[in-house]
PDB file of C-alpha atoms and ligand atoms in Angstrom:
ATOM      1  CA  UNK A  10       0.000   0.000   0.000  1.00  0.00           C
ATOM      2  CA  UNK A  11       1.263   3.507  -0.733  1.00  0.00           C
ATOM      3  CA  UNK A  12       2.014   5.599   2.496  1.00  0.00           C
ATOM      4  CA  UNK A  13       1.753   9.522   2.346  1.00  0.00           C
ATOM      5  CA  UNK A  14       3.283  11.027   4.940  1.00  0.00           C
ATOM      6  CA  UNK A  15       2.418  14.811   5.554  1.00  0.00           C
ATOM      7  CA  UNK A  16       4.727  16.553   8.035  1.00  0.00           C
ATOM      8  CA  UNK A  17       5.042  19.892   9.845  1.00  0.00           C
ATOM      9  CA  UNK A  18       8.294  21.162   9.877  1.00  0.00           C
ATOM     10  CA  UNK A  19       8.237  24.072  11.894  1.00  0.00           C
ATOM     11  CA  UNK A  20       8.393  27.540  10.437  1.00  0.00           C
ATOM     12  CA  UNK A  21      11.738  28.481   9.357  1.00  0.00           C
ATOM     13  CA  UNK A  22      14.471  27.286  11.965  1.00  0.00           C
ATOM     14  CA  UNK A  23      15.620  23.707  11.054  1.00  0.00           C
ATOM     15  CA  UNK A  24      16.023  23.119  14.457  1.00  0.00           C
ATOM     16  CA  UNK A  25      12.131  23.919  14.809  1.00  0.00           C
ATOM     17  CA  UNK A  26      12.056  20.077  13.379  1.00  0.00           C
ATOM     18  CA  UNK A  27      10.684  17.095  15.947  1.00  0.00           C
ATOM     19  CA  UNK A  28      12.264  13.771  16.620  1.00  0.00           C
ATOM     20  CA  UNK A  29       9.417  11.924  14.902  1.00  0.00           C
ATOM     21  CA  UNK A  30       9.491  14.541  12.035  1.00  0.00           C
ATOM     22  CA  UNK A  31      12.970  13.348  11.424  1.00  0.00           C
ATOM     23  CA  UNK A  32      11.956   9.364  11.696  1.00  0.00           C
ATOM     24  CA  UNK A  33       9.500  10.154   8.673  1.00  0.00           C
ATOM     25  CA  UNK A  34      11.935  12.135   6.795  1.00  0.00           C
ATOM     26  CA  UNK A  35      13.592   8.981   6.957  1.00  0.00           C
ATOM     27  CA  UNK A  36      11.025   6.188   5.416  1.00  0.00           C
ATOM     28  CA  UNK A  37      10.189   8.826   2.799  1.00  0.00           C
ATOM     29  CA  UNK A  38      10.381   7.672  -0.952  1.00  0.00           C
ATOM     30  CA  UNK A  39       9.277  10.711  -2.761  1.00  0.00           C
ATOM     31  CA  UNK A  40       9.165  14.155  -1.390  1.00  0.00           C
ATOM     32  CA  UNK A  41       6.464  16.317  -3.247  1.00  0.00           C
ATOM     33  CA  UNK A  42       7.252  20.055  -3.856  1.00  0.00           C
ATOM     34  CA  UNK A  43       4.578  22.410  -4.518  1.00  0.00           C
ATOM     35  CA  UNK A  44       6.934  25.603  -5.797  1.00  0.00           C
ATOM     36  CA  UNK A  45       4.534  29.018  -5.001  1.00  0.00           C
ATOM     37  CA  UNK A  46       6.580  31.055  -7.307  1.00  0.00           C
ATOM     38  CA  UNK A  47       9.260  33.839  -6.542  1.00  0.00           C
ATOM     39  CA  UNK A  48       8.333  35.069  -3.383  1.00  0.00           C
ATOM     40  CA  UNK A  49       8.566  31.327  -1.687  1.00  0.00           C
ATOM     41  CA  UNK A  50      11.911  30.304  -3.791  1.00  0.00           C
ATOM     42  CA  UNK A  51      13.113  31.151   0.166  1.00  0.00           C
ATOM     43  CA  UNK A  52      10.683  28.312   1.356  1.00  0.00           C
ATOM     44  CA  UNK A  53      11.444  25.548  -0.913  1.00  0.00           C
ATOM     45  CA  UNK A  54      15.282  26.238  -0.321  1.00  0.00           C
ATOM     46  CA  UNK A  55      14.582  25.804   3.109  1.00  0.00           C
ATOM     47  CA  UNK A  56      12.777  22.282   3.039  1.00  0.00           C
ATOM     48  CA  UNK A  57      15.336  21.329   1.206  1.00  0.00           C
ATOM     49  CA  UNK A  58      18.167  21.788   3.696  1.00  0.00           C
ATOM     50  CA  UNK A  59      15.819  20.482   5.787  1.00  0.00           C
ATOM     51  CA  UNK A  60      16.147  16.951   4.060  1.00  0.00           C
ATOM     52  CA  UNK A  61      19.869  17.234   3.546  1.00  0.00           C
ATOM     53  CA  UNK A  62      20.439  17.711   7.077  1.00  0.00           C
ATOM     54  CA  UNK A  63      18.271  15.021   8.645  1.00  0.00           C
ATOM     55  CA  UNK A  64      17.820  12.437   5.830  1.00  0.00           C
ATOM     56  CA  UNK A  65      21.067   9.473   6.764  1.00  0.00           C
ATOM     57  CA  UNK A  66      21.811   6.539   4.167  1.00  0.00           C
ATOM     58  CA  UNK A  67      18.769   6.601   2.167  1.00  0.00           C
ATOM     59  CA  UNK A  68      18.168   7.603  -1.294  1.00  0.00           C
ATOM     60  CA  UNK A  69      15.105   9.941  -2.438  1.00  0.00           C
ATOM     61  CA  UNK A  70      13.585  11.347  -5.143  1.00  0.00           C
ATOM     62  CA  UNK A  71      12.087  15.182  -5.385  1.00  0.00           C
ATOM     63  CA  UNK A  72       9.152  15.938  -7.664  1.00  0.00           C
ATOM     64  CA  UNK A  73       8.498  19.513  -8.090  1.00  0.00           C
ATOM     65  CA  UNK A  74       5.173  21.078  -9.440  1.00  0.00           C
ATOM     66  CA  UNK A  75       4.004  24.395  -9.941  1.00  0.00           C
ATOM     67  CA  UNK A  76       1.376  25.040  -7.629  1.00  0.00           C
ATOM     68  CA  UNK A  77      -1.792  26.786  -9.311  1.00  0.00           C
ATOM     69  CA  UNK A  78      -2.130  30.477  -8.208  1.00  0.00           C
ATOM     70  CA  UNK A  79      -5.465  31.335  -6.288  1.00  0.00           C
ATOM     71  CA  UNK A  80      -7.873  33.459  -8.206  1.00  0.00           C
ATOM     72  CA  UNK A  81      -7.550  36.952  -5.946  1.00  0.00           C
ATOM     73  CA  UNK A  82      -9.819  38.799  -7.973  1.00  0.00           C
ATOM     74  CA  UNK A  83     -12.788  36.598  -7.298  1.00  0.00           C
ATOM     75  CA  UNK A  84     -15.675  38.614  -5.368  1.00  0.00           C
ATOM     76  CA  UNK A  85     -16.120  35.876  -2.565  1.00  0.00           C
ATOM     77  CA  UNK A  86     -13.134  34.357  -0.920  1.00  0.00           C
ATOM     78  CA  UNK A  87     -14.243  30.858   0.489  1.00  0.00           C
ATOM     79  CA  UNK A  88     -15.511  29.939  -3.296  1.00  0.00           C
ATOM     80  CA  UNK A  89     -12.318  30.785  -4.570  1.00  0.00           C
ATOM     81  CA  UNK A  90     -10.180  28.873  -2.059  1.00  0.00           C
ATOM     82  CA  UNK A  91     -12.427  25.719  -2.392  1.00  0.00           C
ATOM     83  CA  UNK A  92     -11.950  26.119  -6.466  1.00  0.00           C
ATOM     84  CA  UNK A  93      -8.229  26.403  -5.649  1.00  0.00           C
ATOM     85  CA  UNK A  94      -7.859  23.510  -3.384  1.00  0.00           C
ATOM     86  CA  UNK A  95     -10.207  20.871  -6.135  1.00  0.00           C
ATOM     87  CA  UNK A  96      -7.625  22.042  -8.237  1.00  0.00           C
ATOM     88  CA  UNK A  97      -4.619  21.180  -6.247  1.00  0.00           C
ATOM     89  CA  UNK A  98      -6.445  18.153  -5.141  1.00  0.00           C
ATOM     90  CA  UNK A  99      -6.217  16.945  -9.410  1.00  0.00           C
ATOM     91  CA  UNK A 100      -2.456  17.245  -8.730  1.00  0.00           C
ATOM     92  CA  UNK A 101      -1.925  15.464  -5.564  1.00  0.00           C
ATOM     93  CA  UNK A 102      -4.161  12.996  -6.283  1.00  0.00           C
ATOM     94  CA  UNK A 103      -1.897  12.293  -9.924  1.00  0.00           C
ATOM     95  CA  UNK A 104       1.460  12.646  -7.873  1.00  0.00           C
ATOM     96  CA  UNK A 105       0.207   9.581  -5.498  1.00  0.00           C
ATOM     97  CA  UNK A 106      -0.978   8.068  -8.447  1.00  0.00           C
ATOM     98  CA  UNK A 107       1.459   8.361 -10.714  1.00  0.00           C
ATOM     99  CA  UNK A 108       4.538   8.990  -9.246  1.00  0.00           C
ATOM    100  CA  UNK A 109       4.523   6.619  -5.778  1.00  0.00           C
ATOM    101  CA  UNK A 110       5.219   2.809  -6.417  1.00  0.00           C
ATOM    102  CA  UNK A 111       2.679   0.297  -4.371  1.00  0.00           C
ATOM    103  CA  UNK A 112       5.227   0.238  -2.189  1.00  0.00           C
ATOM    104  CA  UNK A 113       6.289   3.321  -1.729  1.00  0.00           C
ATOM    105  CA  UNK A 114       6.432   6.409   0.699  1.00  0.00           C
ATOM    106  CA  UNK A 115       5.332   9.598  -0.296  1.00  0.00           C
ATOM    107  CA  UNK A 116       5.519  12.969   1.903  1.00  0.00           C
ATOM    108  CA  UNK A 117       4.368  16.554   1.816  1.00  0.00           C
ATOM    109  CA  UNK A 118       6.224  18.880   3.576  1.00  0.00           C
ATOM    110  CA  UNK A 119       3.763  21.596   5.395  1.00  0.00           C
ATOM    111  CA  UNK A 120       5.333  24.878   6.841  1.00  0.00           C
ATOM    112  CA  UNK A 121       5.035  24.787  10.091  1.00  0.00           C
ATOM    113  CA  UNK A 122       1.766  22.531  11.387  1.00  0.00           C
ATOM    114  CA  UNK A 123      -0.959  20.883   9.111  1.00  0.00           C
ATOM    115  CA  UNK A 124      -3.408  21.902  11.434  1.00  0.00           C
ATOM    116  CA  UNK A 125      -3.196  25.365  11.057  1.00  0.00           C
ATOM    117  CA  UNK A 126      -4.018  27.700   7.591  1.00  0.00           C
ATOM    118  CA  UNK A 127      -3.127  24.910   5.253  1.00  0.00           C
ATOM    119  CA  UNK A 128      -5.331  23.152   3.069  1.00  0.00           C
ATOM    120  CA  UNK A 129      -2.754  19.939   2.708  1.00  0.00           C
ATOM    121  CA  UNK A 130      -5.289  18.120   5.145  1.00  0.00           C
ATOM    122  CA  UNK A 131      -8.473  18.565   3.267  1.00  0.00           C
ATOM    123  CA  UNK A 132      -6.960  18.373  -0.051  1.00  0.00           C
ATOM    124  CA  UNK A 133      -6.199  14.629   1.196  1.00  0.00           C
ATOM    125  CA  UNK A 134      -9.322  14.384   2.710  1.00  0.00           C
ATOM    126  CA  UNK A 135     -10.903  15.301  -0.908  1.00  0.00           C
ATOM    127  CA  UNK A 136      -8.596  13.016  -2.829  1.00  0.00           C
ATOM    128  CA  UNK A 137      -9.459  10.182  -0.733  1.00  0.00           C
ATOM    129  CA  UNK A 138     -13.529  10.557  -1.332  1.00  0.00           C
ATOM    130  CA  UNK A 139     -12.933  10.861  -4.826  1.00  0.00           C
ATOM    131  CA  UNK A 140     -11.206   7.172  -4.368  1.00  0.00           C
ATOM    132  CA  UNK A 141      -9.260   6.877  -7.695  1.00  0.00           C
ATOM    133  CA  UNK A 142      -6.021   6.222  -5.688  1.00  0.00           C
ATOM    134  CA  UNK A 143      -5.739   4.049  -2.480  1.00  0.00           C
ATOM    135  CA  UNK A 144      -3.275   5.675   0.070  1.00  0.00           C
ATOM    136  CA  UNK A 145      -3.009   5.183   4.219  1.00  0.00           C
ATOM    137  CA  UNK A 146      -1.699   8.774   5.288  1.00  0.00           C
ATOM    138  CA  UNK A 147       0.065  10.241   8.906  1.00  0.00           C
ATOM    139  CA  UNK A 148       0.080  13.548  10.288  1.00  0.00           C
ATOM    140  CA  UNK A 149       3.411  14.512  11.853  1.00  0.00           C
ATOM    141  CA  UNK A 150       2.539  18.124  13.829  1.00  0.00           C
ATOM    142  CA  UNK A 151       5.182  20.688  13.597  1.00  0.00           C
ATOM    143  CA  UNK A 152       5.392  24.016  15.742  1.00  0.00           C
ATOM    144  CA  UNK A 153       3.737  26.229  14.182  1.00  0.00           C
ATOM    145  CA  UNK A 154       4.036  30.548  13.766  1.00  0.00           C
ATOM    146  CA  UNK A 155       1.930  31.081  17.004  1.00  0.00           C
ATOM    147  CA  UNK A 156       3.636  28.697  19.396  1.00  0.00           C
ATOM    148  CA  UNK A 157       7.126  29.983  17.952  1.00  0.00           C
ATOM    149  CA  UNK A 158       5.877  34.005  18.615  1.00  0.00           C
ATOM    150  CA  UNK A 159       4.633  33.037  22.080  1.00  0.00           C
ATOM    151  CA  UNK A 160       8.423  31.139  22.369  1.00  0.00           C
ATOM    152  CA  UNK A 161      10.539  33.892  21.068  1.00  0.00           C
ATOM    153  CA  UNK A 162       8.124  37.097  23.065  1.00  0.00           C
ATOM    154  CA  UNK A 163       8.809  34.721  26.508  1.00  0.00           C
ATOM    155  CA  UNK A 164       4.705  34.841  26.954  1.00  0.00           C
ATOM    156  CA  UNK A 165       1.579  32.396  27.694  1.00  0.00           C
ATOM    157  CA  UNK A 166      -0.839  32.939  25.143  1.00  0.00           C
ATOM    158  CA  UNK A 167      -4.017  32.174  27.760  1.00  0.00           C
ATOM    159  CA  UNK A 168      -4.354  34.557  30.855  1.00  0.00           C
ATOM    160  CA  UNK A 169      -5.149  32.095  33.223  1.00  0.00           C
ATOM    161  CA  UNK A 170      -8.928  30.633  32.762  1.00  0.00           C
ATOM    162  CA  UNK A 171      -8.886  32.699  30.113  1.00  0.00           C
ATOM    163  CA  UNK A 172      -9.993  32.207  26.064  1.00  0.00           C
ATOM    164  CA  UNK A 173      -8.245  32.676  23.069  1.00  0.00           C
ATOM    165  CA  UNK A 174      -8.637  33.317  19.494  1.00  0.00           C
ATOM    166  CA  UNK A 175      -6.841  32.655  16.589  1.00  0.00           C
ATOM    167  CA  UNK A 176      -7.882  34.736  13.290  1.00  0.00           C
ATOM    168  CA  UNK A 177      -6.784  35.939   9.897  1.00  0.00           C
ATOM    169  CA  UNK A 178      -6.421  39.657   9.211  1.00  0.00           C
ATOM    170  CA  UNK A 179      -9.245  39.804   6.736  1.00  0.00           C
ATOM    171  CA  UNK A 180     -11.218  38.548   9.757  1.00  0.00           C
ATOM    172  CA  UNK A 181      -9.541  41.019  11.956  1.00  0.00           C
ATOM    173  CA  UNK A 182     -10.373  44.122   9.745  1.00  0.00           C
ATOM    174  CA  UNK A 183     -14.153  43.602  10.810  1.00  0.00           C
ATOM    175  CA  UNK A 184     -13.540  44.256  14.651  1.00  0.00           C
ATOM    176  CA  UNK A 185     -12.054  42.867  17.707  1.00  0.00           C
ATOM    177  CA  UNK A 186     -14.088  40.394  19.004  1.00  0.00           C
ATOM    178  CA  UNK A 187     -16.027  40.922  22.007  1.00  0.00           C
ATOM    179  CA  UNK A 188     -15.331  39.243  25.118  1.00  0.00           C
ATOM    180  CA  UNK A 189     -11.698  37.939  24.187  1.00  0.00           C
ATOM    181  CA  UNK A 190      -8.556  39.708  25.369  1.00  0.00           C
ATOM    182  CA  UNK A 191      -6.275  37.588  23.479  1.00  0.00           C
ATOM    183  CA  UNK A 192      -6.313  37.509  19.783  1.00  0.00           C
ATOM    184  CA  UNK A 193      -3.747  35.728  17.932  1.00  0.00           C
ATOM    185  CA  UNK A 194      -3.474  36.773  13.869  1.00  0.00           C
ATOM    186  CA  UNK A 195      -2.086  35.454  10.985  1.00  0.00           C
ATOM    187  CA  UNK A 196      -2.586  36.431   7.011  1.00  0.00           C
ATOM    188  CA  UNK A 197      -2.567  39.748   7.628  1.00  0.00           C
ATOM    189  CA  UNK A 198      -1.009  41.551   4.116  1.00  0.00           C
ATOM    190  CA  UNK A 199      -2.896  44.531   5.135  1.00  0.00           C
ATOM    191  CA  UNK A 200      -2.012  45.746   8.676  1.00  0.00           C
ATOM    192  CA  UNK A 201      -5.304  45.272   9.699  1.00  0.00           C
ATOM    193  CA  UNK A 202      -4.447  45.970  13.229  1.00  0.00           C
ATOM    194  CA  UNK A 203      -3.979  50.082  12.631  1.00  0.00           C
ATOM    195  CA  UNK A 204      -8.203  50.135  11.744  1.00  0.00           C
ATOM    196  CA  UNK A 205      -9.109  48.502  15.145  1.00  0.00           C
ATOM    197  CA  UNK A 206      -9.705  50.438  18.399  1.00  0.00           C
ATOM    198  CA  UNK A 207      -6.693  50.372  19.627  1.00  0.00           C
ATOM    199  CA  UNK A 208      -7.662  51.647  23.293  1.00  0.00           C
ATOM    200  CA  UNK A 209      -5.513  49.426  25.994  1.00  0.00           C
ATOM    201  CA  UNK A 210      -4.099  46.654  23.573  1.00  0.00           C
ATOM    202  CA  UNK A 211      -0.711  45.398  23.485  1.00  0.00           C
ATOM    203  CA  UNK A 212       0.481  43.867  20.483  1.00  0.00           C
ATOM    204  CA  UNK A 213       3.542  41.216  20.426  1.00  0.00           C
ATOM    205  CA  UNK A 214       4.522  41.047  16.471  1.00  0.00           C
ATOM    206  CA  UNK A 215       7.248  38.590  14.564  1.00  0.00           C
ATOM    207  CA  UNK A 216       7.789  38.686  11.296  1.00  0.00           C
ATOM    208  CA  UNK A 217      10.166  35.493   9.711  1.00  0.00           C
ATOM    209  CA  UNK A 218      10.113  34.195  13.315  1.00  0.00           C
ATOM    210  CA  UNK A 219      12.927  31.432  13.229  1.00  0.00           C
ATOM    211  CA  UNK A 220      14.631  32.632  10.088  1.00  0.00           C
ATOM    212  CA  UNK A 221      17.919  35.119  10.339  1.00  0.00           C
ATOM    213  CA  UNK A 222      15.284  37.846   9.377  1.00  0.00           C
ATOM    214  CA  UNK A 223      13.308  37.529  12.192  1.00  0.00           C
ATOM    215  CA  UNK A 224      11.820  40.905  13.953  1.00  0.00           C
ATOM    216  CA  UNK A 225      10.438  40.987  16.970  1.00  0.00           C
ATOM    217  CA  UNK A 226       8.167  44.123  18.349  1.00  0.00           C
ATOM    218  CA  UNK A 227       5.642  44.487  21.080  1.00  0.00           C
ATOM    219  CA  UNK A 228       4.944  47.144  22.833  1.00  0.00           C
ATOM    220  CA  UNK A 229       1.306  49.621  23.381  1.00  0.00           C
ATOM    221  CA  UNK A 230      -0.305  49.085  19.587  1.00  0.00           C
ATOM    222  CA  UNK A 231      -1.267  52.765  19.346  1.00  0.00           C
ATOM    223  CA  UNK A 232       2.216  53.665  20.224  1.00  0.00           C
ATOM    224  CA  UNK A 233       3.839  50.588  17.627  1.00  0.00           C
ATOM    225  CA  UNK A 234       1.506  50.349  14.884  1.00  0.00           C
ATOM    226  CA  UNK A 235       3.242  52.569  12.835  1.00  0.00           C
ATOM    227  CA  UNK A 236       6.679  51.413  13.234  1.00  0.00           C
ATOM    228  CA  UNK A 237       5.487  48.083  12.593  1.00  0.00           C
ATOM    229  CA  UNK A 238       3.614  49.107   9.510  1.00  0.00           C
ATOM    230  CA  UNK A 239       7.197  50.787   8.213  1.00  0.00           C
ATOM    231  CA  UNK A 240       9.588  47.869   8.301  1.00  0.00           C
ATOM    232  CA  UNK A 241       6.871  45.621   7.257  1.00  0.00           C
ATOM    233  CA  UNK A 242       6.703  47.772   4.529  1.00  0.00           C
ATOM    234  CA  UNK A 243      10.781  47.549   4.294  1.00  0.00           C
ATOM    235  CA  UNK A 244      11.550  43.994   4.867  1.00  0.00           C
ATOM    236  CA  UNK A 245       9.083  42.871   2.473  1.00  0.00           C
ATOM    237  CA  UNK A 246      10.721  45.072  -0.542  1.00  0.00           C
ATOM    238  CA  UNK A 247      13.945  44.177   0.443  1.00  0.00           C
ATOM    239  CA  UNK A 248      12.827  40.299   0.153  1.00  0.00           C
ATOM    240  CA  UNK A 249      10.029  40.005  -1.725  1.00  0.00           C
ATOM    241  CA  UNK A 250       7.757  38.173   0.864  1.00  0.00           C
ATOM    242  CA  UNK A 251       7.448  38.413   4.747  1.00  0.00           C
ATOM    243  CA  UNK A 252       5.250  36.035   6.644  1.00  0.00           C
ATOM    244  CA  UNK A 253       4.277  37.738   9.897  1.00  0.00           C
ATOM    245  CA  UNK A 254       1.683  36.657  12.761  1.00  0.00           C
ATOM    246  CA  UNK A 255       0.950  38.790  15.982  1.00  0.00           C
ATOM    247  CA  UNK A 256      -0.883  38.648  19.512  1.00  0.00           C
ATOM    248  CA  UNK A 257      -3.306  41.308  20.371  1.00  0.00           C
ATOM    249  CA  UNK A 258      -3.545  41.805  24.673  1.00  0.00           C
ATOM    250  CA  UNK A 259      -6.130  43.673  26.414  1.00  0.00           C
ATOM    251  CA  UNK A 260      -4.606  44.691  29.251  1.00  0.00           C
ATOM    252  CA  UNK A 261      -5.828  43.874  32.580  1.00  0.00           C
ATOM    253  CA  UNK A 262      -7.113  47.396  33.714  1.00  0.00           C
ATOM    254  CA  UNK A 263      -9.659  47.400  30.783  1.00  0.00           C
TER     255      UNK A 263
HETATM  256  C1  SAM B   9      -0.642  29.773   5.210  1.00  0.00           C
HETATM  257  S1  SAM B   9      -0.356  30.180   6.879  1.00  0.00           S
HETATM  258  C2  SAM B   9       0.528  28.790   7.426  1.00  0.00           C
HETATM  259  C3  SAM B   9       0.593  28.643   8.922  1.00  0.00           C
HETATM  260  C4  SAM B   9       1.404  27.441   9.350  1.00  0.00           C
HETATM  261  N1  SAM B   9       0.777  26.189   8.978  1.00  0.00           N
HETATM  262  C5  SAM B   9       1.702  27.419  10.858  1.00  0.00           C
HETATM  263  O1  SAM B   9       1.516  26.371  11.485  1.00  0.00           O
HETATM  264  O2  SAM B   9       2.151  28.440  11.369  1.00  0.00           O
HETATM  265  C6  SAM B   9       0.867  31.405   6.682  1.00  0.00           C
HETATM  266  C7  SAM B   9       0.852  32.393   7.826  1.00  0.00           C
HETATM  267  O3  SAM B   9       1.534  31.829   8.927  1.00  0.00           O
HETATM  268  C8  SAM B   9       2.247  32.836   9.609  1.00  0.00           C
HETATM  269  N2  SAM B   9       3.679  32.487   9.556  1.00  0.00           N
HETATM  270  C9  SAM B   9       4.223  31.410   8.982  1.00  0.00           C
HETATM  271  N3  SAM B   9       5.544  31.376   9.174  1.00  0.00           N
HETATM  272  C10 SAM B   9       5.860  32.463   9.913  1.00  0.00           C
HETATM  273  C11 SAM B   9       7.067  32.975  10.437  1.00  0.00           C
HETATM  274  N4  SAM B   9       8.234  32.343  10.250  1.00  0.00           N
HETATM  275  N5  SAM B   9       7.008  34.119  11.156  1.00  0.00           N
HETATM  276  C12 SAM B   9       5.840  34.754  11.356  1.00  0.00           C
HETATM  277  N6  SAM B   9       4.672  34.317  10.886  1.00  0.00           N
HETATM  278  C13 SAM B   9       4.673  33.184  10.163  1.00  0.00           C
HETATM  279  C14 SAM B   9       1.938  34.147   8.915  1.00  0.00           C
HETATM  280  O4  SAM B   9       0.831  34.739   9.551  1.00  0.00           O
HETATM  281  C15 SAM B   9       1.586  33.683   7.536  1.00  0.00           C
HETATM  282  O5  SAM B   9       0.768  34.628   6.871  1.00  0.00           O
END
């Protein structure tokens, strides 16, 4: 029977990279590349290393595919990302296929954890209802953006008893939610923290957390947003991309 394995490998530090992570590495037959284009060259170099560095005495291949863009300009955004991920489901489901012996061991490599923002998981799940390919699959998790931030800003995400929320910036740009003092974001390309009311909130921001770019900021957000905004602005035309994620504190007095 083929075996897929799909594995989290942390989000930019190699060392980020678990024990078990590392056992997979080393069944794998086939690792499956899905290159994004320019901006993620930086990301596909760096699973790369990642299999130089942990894979000992056995012999792999590397298929690399061009991973379809998702349509931004469509008007409604779940839609779109469903169209996108049937279409990368066509692919996956012909790399299993068609390039994994019966025998073999196949593995996606997912930036940071599967669990989190990344469609790897359902795109299985879809491949496997449309049954055309038979396929027993693992999850390895990996650490992902947010428990890295909360590592590298020395914090506990919770207050104790507490809730909290995890969100995307286009989610964010509607309001704060009520009753939550700790939202975490992620997929924010628009700053979507300097529109909120920014009355008593800390923010704790990385940007490339785990890479040799990392930046680290937190502080009042009324008195950071702007600096944050400005070498966001920077580090992403100096490189091209920038991945950041950020926590946003109500602080106890409110
Ligand atoms: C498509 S999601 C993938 C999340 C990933 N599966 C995880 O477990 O963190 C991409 C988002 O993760 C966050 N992210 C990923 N890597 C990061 C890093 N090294 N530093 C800061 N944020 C990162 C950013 O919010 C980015 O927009």
């Amino acid at each position: 029977m083929r075996k897929v394995f799909v594995i989290g490998i942390g989000v930019g530090n190699p060392d980020y990279v678990t024990v078990q992570a590392i056992n997979a590495l080393n069944e794998v037959d086939v690792f499956f590349v899905m290159d994004k284009g320019r901006e993620k060259e930086d990301l596909v170099r760096l699973r790369k290393e990642i299999c130089e560095r942990y894979i000992k005495d056995k012999s792999y291949r590397t298929i690399e595919t061009i991973d379809p863009p998702r349509d931004r300009t469509a008007s409604s955004y779940e839609p779109a990302v469903r169209a996108w991920h049937e279409q990368r489901a066509g692919i996956y489901e012909r790399l299993i296929g068609q390039e994994l012996g019966e025998n073999e061991c196949g593995a996606f490599l997912v930036w940071g954890d599967p669990s989190l923002y990344d469609g790897t998981l359902r795109i299985i799940d879809r491949i496997i209802e449309r049954g055309t390919v038979a396929f027993e699959y693992q999850v390895i998790p990996g650490i992902s953006a947010i428990q890295a931030l909360a590592a590298k800003h020395k914090i506990a995400l919770n207050r104790i008893g507490r809730s909290i929320h995890i969100t995307t910036g286009r989610k964010l740009a509607e309001g704060l939610p009520n009753n939550i003092d700790d939202v975490i974001v992620m997929l924010d390309a628009d700053c979507a923290f300097k529109a909120i009311d920014n009355t008593g909130i800390d923010i704790y921001w990385g940007a490339y957390i785990g890479t040799e770019d990392e930046i680290l900021v937190a502080g009042s957000l009324r008195e950071r947003m702007h600096d944050i905004a400005r070498m966001r602005a920077q580090a992403k035309g100096r490189k091209g991309w920038i991945m950041d994620t950020y926590l946003l504190r109500r602080s106890k007095q409110q």
